[in-house]
Coordinates of C-alpha atoms in Angstrom, one line a residue:
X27 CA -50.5 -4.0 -34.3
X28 CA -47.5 -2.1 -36.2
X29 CA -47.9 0.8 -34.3
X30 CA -48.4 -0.9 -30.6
X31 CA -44.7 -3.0 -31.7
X32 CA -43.0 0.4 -32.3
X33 CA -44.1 1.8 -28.9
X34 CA -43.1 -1.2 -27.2
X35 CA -39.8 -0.8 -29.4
X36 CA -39.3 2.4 -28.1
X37 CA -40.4 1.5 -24.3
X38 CA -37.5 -0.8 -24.2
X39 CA -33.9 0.3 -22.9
X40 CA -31.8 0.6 -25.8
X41 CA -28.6 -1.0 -25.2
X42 CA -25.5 1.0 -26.9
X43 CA -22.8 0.0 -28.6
X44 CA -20.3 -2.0 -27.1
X45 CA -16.0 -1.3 -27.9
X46 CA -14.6 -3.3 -30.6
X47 CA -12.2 -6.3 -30.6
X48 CA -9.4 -4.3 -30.9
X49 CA -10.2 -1.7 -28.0
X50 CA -11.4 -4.3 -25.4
X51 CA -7.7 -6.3 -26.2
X52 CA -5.9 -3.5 -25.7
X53 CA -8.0 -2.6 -22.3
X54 CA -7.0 -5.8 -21.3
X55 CA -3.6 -5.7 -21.8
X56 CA -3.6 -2.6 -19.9
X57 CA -5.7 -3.6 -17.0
X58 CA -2.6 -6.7 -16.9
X59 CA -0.3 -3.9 -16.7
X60 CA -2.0 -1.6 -14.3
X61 CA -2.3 -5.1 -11.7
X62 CA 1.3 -5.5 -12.4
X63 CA 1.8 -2.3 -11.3
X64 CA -0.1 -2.8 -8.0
X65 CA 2.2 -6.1 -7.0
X66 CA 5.2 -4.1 -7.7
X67 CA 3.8 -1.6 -5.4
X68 CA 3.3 -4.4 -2.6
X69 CA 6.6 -5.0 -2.6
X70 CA 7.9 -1.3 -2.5
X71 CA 5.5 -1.4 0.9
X72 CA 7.4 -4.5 1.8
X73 CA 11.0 -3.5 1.8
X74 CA 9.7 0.3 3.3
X75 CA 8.0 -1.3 6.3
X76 CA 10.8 -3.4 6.5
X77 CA 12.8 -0.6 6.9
X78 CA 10.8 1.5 9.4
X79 CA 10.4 -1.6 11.5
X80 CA 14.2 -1.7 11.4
X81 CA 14.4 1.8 12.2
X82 CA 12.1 1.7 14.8
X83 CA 14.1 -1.1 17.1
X84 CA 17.1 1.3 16.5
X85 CA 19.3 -2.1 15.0
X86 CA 20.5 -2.4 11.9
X87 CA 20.1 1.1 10.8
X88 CA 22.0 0.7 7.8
X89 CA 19.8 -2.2 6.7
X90 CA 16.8 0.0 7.2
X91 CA 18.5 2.6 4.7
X92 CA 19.3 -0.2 2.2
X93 CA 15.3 -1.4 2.1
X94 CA 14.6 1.8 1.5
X95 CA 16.5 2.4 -1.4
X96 CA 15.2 -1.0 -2.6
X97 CA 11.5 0.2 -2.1
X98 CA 12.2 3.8 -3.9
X99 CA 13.4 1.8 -6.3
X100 CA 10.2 -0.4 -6.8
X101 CA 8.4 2.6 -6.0
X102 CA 9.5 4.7 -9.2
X103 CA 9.4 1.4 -11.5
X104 CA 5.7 1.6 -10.4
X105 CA 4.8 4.4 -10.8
X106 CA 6.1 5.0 -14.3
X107 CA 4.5 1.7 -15.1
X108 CA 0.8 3.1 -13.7
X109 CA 1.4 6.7 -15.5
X110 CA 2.0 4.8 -18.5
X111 CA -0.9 2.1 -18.0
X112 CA -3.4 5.0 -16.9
X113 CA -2.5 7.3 -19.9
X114 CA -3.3 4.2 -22.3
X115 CA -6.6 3.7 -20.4
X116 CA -7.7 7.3 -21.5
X117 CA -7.0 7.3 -24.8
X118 CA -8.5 3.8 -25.0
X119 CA -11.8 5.2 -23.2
X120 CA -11.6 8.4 -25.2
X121 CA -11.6 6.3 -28.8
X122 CA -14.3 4.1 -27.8
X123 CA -17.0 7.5 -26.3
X124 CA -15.7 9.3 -29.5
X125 CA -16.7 6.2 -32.1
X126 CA -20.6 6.3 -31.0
X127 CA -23.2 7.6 -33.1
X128 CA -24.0 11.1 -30.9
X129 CA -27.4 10.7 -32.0
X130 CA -27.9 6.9 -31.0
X131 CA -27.7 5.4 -27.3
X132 CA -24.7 6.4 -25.1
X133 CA -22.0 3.7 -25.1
X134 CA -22.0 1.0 -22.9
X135 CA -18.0 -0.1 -21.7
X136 CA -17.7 -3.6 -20.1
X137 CA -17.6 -4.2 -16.6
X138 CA -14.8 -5.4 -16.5
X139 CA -13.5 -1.6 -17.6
X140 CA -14.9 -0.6 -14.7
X141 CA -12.7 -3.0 -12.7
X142 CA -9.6 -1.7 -14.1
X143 CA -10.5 1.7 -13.3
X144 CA -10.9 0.6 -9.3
X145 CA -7.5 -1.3 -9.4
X146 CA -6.4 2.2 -10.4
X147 CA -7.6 3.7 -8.3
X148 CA -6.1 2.0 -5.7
X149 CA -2.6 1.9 -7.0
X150 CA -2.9 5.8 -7.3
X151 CA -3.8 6.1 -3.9
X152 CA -0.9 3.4 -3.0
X153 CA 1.5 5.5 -4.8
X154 CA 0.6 8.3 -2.6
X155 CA 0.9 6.9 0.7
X156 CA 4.1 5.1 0.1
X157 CA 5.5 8.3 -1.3
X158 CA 4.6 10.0 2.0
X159 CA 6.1 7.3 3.7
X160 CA 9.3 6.5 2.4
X161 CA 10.0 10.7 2.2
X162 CA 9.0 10.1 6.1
X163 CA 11.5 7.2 6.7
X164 CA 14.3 8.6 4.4
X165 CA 14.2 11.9 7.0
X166 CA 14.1 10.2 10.1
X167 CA 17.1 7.7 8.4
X168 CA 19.4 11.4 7.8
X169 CA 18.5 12.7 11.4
X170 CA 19.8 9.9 12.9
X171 CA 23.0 10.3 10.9
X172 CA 22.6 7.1 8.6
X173 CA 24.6 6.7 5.8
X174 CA 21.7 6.8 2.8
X175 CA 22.2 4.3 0.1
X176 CA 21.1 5.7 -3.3
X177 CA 18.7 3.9 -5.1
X178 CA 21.4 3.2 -8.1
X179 CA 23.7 1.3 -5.4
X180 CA 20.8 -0.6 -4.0
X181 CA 21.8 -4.3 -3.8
X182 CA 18.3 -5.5 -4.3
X183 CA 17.1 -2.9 -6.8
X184 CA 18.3 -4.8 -9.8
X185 CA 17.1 -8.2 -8.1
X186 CA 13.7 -6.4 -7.8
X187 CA 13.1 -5.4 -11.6
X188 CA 11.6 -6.1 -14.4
X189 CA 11.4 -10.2 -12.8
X190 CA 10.0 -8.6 -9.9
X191 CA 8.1 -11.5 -7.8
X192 CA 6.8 -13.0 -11.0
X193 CA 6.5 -16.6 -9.0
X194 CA 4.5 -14.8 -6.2
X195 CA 2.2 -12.9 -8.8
X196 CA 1.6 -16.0 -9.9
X197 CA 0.5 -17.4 -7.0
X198 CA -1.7 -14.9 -6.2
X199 CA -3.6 -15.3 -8.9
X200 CA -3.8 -18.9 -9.0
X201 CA -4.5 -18.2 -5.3
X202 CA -7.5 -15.8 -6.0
X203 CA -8.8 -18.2 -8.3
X204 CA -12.3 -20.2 -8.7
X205 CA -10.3 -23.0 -7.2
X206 CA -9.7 -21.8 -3.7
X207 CA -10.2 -23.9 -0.4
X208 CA -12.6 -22.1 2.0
X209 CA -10.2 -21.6 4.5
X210 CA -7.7 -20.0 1.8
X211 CA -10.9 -17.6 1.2
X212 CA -11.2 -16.7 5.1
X213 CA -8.0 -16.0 5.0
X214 CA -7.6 -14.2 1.8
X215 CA -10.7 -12.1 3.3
X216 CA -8.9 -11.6 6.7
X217 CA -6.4 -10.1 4.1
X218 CA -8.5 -7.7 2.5
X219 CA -10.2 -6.4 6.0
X220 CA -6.5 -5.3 7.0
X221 CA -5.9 -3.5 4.1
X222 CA -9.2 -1.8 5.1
X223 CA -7.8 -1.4 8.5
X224 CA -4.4 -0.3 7.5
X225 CA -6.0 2.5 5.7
X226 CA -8.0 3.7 8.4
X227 CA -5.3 4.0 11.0
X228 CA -3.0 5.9 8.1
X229 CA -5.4 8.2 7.5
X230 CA -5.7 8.5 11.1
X231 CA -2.0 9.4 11.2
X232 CA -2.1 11.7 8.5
X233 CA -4.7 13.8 10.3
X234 CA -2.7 14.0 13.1
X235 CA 0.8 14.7 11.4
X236 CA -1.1 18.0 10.1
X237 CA -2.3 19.0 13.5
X238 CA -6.1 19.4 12.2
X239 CA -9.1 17.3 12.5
X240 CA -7.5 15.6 15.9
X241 CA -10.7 14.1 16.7
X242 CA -11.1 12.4 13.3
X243 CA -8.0 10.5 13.8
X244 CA -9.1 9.5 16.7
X245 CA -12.1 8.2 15.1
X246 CA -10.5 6.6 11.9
X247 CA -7.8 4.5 14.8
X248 CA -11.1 3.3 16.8
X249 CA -12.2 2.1 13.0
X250 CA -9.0 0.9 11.9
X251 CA -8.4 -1.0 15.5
X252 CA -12.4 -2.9 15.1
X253 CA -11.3 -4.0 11.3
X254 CA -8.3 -5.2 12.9
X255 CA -10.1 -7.0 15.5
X256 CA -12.3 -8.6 13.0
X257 CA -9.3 -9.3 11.0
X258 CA -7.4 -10.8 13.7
X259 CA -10.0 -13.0 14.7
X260 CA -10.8 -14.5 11.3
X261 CA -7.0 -15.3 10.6
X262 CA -6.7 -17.0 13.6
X263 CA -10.1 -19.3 13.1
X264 CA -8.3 -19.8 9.6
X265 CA -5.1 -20.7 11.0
X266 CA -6.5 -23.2 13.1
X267 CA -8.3 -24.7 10.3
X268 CA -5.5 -25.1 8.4
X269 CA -3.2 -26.8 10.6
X270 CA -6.2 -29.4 11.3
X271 CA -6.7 -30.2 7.8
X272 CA -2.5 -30.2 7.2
X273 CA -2.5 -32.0 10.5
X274 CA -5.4 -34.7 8.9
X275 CA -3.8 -34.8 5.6
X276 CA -0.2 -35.8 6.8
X277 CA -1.4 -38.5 9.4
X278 CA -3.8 -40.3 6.9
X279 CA -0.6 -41.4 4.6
X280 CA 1.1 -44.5 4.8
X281 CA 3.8 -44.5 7.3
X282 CA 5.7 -46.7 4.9
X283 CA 4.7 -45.4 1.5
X284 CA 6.2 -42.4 0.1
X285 CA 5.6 -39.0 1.7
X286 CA 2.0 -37.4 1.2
X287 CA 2.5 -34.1 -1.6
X288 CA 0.1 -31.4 -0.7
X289 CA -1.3 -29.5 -3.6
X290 CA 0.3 -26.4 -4.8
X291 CA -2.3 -24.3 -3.8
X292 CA -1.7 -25.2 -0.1
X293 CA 1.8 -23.6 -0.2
X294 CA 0.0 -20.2 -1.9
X295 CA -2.5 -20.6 1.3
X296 CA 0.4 -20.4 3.7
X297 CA 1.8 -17.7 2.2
X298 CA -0.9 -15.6 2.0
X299 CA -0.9 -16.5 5.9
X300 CA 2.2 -15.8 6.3
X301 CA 1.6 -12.2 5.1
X302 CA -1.6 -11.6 6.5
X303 CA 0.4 -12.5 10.2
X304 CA 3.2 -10.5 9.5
X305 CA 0.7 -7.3 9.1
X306 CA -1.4 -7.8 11.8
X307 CA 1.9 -7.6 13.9
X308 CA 2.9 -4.3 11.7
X309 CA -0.5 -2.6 12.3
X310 CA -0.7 -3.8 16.2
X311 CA 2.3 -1.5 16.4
X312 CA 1.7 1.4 14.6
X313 CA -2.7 2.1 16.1
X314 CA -0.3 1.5 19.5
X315 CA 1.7 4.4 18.4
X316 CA -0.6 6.6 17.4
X317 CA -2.9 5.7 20.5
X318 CA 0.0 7.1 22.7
X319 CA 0.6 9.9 20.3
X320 CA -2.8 11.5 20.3
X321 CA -3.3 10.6 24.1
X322 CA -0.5 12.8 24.9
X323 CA -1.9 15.2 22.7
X324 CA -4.9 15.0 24.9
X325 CA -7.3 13.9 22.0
X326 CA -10.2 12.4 23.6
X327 CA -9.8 8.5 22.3
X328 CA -13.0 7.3 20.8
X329 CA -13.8 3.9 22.3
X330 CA -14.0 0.6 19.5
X331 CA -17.5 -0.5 20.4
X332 CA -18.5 4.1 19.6
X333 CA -16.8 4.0 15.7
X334 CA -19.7 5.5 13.7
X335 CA -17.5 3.3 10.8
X336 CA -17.5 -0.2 13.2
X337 CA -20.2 -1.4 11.6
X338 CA -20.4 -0.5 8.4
X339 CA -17.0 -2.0 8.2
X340 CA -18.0 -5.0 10.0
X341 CA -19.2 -8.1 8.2
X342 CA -20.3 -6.8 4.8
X343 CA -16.9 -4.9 4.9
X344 CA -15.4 -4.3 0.8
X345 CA -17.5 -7.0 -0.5
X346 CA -18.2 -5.3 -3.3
X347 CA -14.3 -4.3 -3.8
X348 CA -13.6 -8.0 -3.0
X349 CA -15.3 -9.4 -5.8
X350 CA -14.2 -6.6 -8.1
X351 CA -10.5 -8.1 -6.9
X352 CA -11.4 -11.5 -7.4
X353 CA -13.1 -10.8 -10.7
X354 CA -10.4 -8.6 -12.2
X355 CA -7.7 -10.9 -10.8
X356 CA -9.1 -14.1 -12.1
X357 CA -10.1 -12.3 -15.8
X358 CA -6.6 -11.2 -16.4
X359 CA -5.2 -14.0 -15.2
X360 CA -4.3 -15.8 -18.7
X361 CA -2.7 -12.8 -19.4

């Protein structure tokens, strides 16, 4: 009997230690920093695109040079944040691999370690890209003889500090919550696929900026242009919805009584609308421009409905990365 219990015992997975009080407190705090990190970088995006697009209509150049600087300006704050946030997250990981017995089972982290590590991931690759494209916009800005504004003189730069859309980050995270309408989760997910998209289509551009792999841009555009579709689709469905239900809401109250108050959550659903709209109309332009681009260069254009990646990116599209979002998002939200 004892000797059928210890081979049990020892068929069993052994679970491993787990970090300590201290070390999963200070991960969290520095997965709080590392989403910080990521808004701040949203908003560098913001005042960049806002820029090209200004740029691009060739109007108010010196407006486009002024978001620019605002956006560096974001940009750097961000980036020293994430160096700072990824260098704790090491030394954190180190400590707790280094405290197990060698001898004993490995070390098990949380999962929610492994979150933070994603959302990393993602602000290091954001980091990247906007790098690349504000070096991209701040050269086009000097050939066409704009006066540059410096990132110290930026009017918004001191606006956009350390106060940084803390109402907005807020509202994200009370938007992302457990308490989200289904039509703020369609659109929240229409969200997500164009971030998906946008990625495709950049990568797409990148490929073609360096004169190689021609006929993988082409590939990564027909991608990024069926997650747009998709994308499209579901926001307006979700758009819809929501003016039905606002629509319902506002003509169910009492003509005479005092006005109906929609939740607060309602006002975080329109403006997650309200950005999701205002990138569909920013990535419509630029898989148009690099359409034309790589037709001239006579790339053969691979068709939507061909993408190897359609429909892997189709409807189960992120949902893993979703849920990681949502998870991190609504674990370090008391935070």
């Amino acid at each position: 009997g004892v000797q059928g219990a210890m081979l049990l015992s020892a068929a069993l997975p052994q679970h491993g230690p787990t970090p300590t009080p201290e070390l999963e407190a200070r991960m969290t705090k520095t997965g709080s920093a590392i989403y910080h990190a990521f808004e701040l970088l949203q908003t560098a995006e913001q005042n960049i695109e806002e820029g090209q697009q200004q740029m691009n209509s060739k109007k108010l150049l010196q407006s486009a040079s002024s978001n620019l600087a605002a956006g560096e300006a974001v940009l750097q704050k961000a980036t020293q944040e994430l160096a700072d946030s990824t260098r704790s997250k090491t030394e954190i990981t180190s400590s707790f691999l280094n405290s197990a017995d060698p001898l004993g089972a490995p070390p098990e982290p949380p999962h929610s370690w492994g979150q933070i590590d994603s959302m990393e991931r993602r602000a290091s690759s954001k980091v990247k890209f906007l790098q690349s494209r504000s070096k991209e916009l701040r050269s086009t800005l000097r050939e066409a003889g704009v006066s540059l504004v410096s990132v110290a003189s930026s009017d918004k730069v001191q606006t956009v500090g350390d106060s940084l859309n803390k109402k907005e980050e807020d509202a994200l995270v009370d938007f992302v919550s457990t308490t989200m309408t289904k039509t703020g989760s369609a659109i929240y997910h229409a969200f997500e696929l164009l971030q998906t998209a946008e990625q495709n289509i950049e990568e797409g551009q990148q490929q073609m900026n360096s004169k190689k792999l021609l006929q993988s841009a082409s590939s990564n555009l027909a991608a990024g242009e069926a997650v747009l579709q998709k994308a499209t689709q579901e926001l307006a469905d979700s758009t819809r919805s929501k003016t039905e239900i606002t629509s319902s809401f506002l003509n169910s109250a009492d003509p005479l009584g005092a006005p109906p108050e929609p939740p607060h959550s309602w006002g975080q659903i329109d403006s997650m609308e309200r950005r999701a709209s205002s990138k569909v109309k920013f990535l419509q332009s630029r898989s148009k421009e690099l359409r034309s681009t790589l037709r001239e260069a006579g790339v053969s254009l691979v068709s939507v409905a061909s993408s190897d990646k359609v429909q892997t990116v189709g409807d189960s599209l992120n949902k893993k990365e979703e849920d990681a979002l949502v998870d991190f998002v609504s674990t370090y939200e008391s935070h």
